[in-house]
mmCIF file of C-alpha atoms in Angstrom:
data_model
loop_
_atom_site.group_PDB
_atom_site.id
_atom_site.type_symbol
_atom_site.label_atom_id
_atom_site.label_comp_id
_atom_site.label_asym_id
_atom_site.label_seq_id
_atom_site.Cartn_x
_atom_site.Cartn_y
_atom_site.Cartn_z
ATOM 1 C CA MET Y 1 -27.470 93.099 199.723
ATOM 2 C CA VAL Y 2 -28.380 89.999 201.669
ATOM 3 C CA GLU Y 3 -24.677 89.259 202.185
ATOM 4 C CA LEU Y 4 -24.136 92.758 203.582
ATOM 5 C CA VAL Y 5 -26.972 92.389 206.054
ATOM 6 C CA THR Y 6 -25.788 88.894 206.989
ATOM 7 C CA HIS Y 7 -22.243 90.169 207.500
ATOM 8 C CA TRP Y 8 -23.576 93.029 209.611
ATOM 9 C CA ASP Y 9 -25.596 90.448 211.550
ATOM 10 C CA GLN Y 10 -22.515 88.349 212.267
ATOM 11 C CA SER Y 11 -20.321 91.289 213.247
ATOM 12 C CA SER Y 12 -22.877 92.862 215.601
ATOM 13 C CA THR Y 13 -22.588 92.157 219.343
ATOM 14 C CA ASP Y 14 -25.992 93.521 220.316
ATOM 15 C CA PRO Y 15 -28.634 90.712 220.339
ATOM 16 C CA GLU Y 16 -31.432 93.085 219.321
ATOM 17 C CA MET Y 17 -29.348 94.352 216.429
ATOM 18 C CA ARG Y 18 -28.666 90.779 215.318
ATOM 19 C CA LYS Y 19 -32.358 89.938 215.440
ATOM 20 C CA HIS Y 20 -33.210 93.103 213.499
ATOM 21 C CA SER Y 21 -30.567 92.422 210.837
ATOM 22 C CA GLN Y 22 -31.737 88.806 210.518
ATOM 23 C CA MET Y 23 -35.265 90.069 209.891
ATOM 24 C CA GLN Y 24 -33.968 92.499 207.281
ATOM 25 C CA ALA Y 25 -32.016 89.729 205.583
ATOM 26 C CA ALA Y 26 -35.128 87.545 205.516
ATOM 27 C CA HIS Y 27 -37.201 90.403 204.034
ATOM 28 C CA LEU Y 28 -34.539 91.077 201.425
ATOM 29 C CA GLU Y 29 -34.408 87.423 200.495
ATOM 30 C CA VAL Y 30 -38.206 87.270 200.129
ATOM 31 C CA ASP Y 31 -38.177 90.479 198.078
ATOM 32 C CA GLY Y 32 -35.450 89.067 195.844
ATOM 33 C CA LYS Y 33 -37.409 85.887 195.235
ATOM 34 C CA ARG Y 34 -40.535 87.898 194.454
ATOM 35 C CA VAL Y 35 -38.650 90.091 191.990
ATOM 36 C CA ARG Y 36 -37.192 87.019 190.270
ATOM 37 C CA LYS Y 37 -40.654 85.454 189.983
ATOM 38 C CA ASP Y 38 -42.124 88.693 188.623
ATOM 39 C CA SER Y 39 -39.361 89.055 186.064
ATOM 40 C CA MET Y 40 -39.788 85.442 184.986
ATOM 41 C CA ARG Y 41 -43.539 85.996 184.621
ATOM 42 C CA GLY Y 42 -42.784 89.076 182.549
ATOM 43 C CA LEU Y 43 -40.466 87.090 180.282
ATOM 44 C CA VAL Y 44 -43.050 84.340 179.869
ATOM 45 C CA TYR Y 45 -45.732 86.944 179.125
ATOM 46 C CA GLN Y 46 -43.439 88.657 176.630
ATOM 47 C CA ARG Y 47 -42.645 85.365 174.859
ATOM 48 C CA GLU Y 48 -46.332 84.513 174.666
ATOM 49 C CA GLU Y 49 -47.043 87.895 173.087
ATOM 50 C CA GLU Y 50 -44.242 87.394 170.577
ATOM 51 C CA GLN Y 51 -45.538 83.953 169.679
ATOM 52 C CA ASP Y 52 -49.091 85.275 169.315
ATOM 53 C CA GLY Y 53 -47.808 88.169 167.232
ATOM 54 C CA SER Y 54 -45.820 85.936 164.906
ATOM 55 C CA GLU Y 55 -48.868 83.737 164.312
ATOM 56 C CA SER Y 56 -51.098 86.668 163.357
ATOM 57 C CA GLY Y 57 -50.145 89.357 160.847
ATOM 58 C CA THR Y 58 -51.134 92.278 163.092
ATOM 59 C CA GLY Y 59 -48.747 91.384 165.884
ATOM 60 C CA TYR Y 60 -45.907 91.152 163.406
ATOM 61 C CA ALA Y 61 -46.716 94.590 162.026
ATOM 62 C CA LYS Y 62 -46.739 96.007 165.538
ATOM 63 C CA SER Y 63 -43.286 94.629 166.235
ATOM 64 C CA ILE Y 64 -41.995 96.116 162.960
ATOM 65 C CA ALA Y 65 -43.389 99.634 163.537
ATOM 66 C CA PRO Y 66 -41.099 100.703 166.399
ATOM 67 C CA PRO Y 67 -37.885 99.884 164.520
ATOM 68 C CA LYS Y 68 -39.048 102.093 161.635
ATOM 69 C CA LYS Y 69 -39.588 104.894 164.086
ATOM 70 C CA LYS Y 70 -36.169 104.224 165.574
ATOM 71 C CA ALA Y 71 -34.708 104.172 162.080
ATOM 72 C CA LYS Y 72 -36.104 107.651 161.479
ATOM 73 C CA ASN Y 73 -34.665 108.773 164.789
ATOM 74 C CA TRP Y 74 -31.326 107.235 163.821
ATOM 75 C CA ALA Y 75 -31.464 109.012 160.469
ATOM 76 C CA VAL Y 76 -32.098 112.312 162.238
ATOM 77 C CA LYS Y 77 -29.320 111.566 164.697
ATOM 78 C CA VAL Y 78 -26.907 110.634 161.909
ATOM 79 C CA GLU Y 79 -27.798 113.845 160.078
ATOM 80 C CA LYS Y 80 -27.248 115.842 163.244
ATOM 81 C CA ASP Y 81 -23.932 114.075 163.867
ATOM 82 C CA LYS Y 82 -22.811 114.841 160.304
ATOM 83 C CA LYS Y 83 -23.583 118.537 160.828
ATOM 84 C CA GLU Y 84 -21.699 118.548 164.114
ATOM 85 C CA LEU Y 85 -18.783 116.771 162.441
ATOM 86 C CA LYS Y 86 -18.695 119.382 159.663
ATOM 87 C CA GLU Y 87 -18.728 122.163 162.253
ATOM 88 C CA LEU Y 88 -15.910 120.483 164.171
ATOM 89 C CA GLU Y 89 -13.919 120.062 160.958
ATOM 90 C CA LYS Y 90 -14.421 123.759 160.142
ATOM 91 C CA LYS Y 91 -13.249 124.723 163.617
ATOM 92 C CA ALA Y 92 -10.241 122.414 163.323
ATOM 93 C CA ASP Y 93 -9.367 123.875 159.912
ATOM 94 C CA GLN Y 94 -9.699 127.399 161.311
ATOM 95 C CA LYS Y 95 -7.460 126.518 164.255
ATOM 96 C CA HIS Y 96 -4.948 124.987 161.847
ATOM 97 C CA GLU Y 97 -4.940 128.174 159.741
ATOM 98 C CA ASP Y 98 -4.535 130.332 162.841
ATOM 99 C CA ILE Y 99 -1.614 128.217 164.006
ATOM 100 C CA MET Y 100 0.018 128.397 160.573
ATOM 101 C CA TYR Y 101 -0.336 132.208 160.512
ATOM 102 C CA ARG Y 102 1.127 132.405 164.000
ATOM 103 C CA ILE Y 103 4.039 130.199 162.965
ATOM 104 C CA LEU Y 104 4.647 132.376 159.894
ATOM 105 C CA GLY Y 105 4.480 135.493 162.062
ATOM 106 C CA LEU Y 106 6.964 134.039 164.532
ATOM 107 C CA THR Y 107 9.249 132.966 161.691
ATOM 108 C CA GLU Y 108 9.218 136.490 160.264
ATOM 109 C CA GLU Y 109 9.853 137.962 163.702
ATOM 110 C CA ILE Y 110 12.788 135.605 164.274
ATOM 111 C CA GLN Y 111 14.192 136.490 160.867
ATOM 112 C CA GLU Y 112 13.879 140.216 161.600
ATOM 113 C CA GLN Y 113 15.533 139.798 164.978
ATOM 114 C CA SER Y 114 18.359 137.769 163.496
ATOM 115 C CA THR Y 115 18.777 140.404 160.788
ATOM 116 C CA TYR Y 116 18.895 143.160 163.404
ATOM 117 C CA HIS Y 117 21.211 141.067 165.540
ATOM 118 C CA SER Y 118 23.538 140.343 162.641
ATOM 119 C CA HIS Y 119 23.423 144.032 161.643
ATOM 120 C CA ASP Y 120 24.265 145.015 165.219
ATOM 121 C CA ALA Y 121 27.063 142.447 165.259
ATOM 122 C CA LEU Y 122 28.341 143.836 161.950
ATOM 123 C CA LEU Y 123 28.294 147.361 163.355
ATOM 124 C CA GLU Y 124 30.163 146.167 166.428
ATOM 125 C CA CYS Y 125 32.750 144.490 164.199
ATOM 126 C CA GLU Y 126 33.121 147.702 162.196
ATOM 127 C CA VAL Y 127 33.580 149.674 165.425
ATOM 128 C CA CYS Y 128 36.175 147.158 166.609
ATOM 129 C CA GLU Y 129 37.890 147.339 163.224
ATOM 130 C CA GLU Y 130 37.959 151.125 163.371
ATOM 131 C CA GLU Y 131 39.382 150.982 166.885
ATOM 132 C CA LEU Y 132 42.048 148.534 165.730
ATOM 133 C CA VAL Y 133 42.925 150.819 162.812
ATOM 134 C CA LEU Y 134 43.222 153.780 165.193
ATOM 135 C CA ILE Y 135 45.410 151.754 167.548
ATOM 136 C CA LEU Y 136 47.606 150.646 164.633
ATOM 137 C CA GLU Y 137 47.931 154.249 163.415
ATOM 138 C CA ALA Y 138 48.828 155.401 166.899
ATOM 139 C CA LEU Y 139 51.451 152.689 167.154
ATOM 140 C CA ARG Y 140 52.902 153.652 163.744
ATOM 141 C CA LYS Y 141 53.170 157.218 164.849
ATOM 142 C CA ASP Y 142 55.020 156.083 167.898
ATOM 143 C CA LYS Y 143 57.132 153.911 165.586
ATOM 144 C CA GLU Y 144 56.658 150.904 167.681
ATOM 145 C CA ILE Y 145 55.618 148.899 164.687
#
């Protein structure tokens, strides 16, 4: 953030804007230092509490209690996830069955169409054969054969 303000400061041509951006950069730098100090104080305070807690039995029990609560929450979450997984597996199995039935239906339809097509082709061949027989008979009558 400070780099952005500094860059803006350097790229600005207006002297008032430069002064304003320099002030903002200074404020940001001070704020950053303050935040770092506060976070360091918080870490020191937290370490002191942990050390005090490890020395006395009550502090140790306090630090153990939240994980147990989290463990219960995790157990509930795992249970919930297992139920969701079972539901997803059921849905996937149902989709698989539906797809298999559709494939079987399409296979039967293709077989029926090929049967009808082959039957139609057979009928056409019979018609052609009959026409050829008639042509041959006509040619015999004309004694060309």
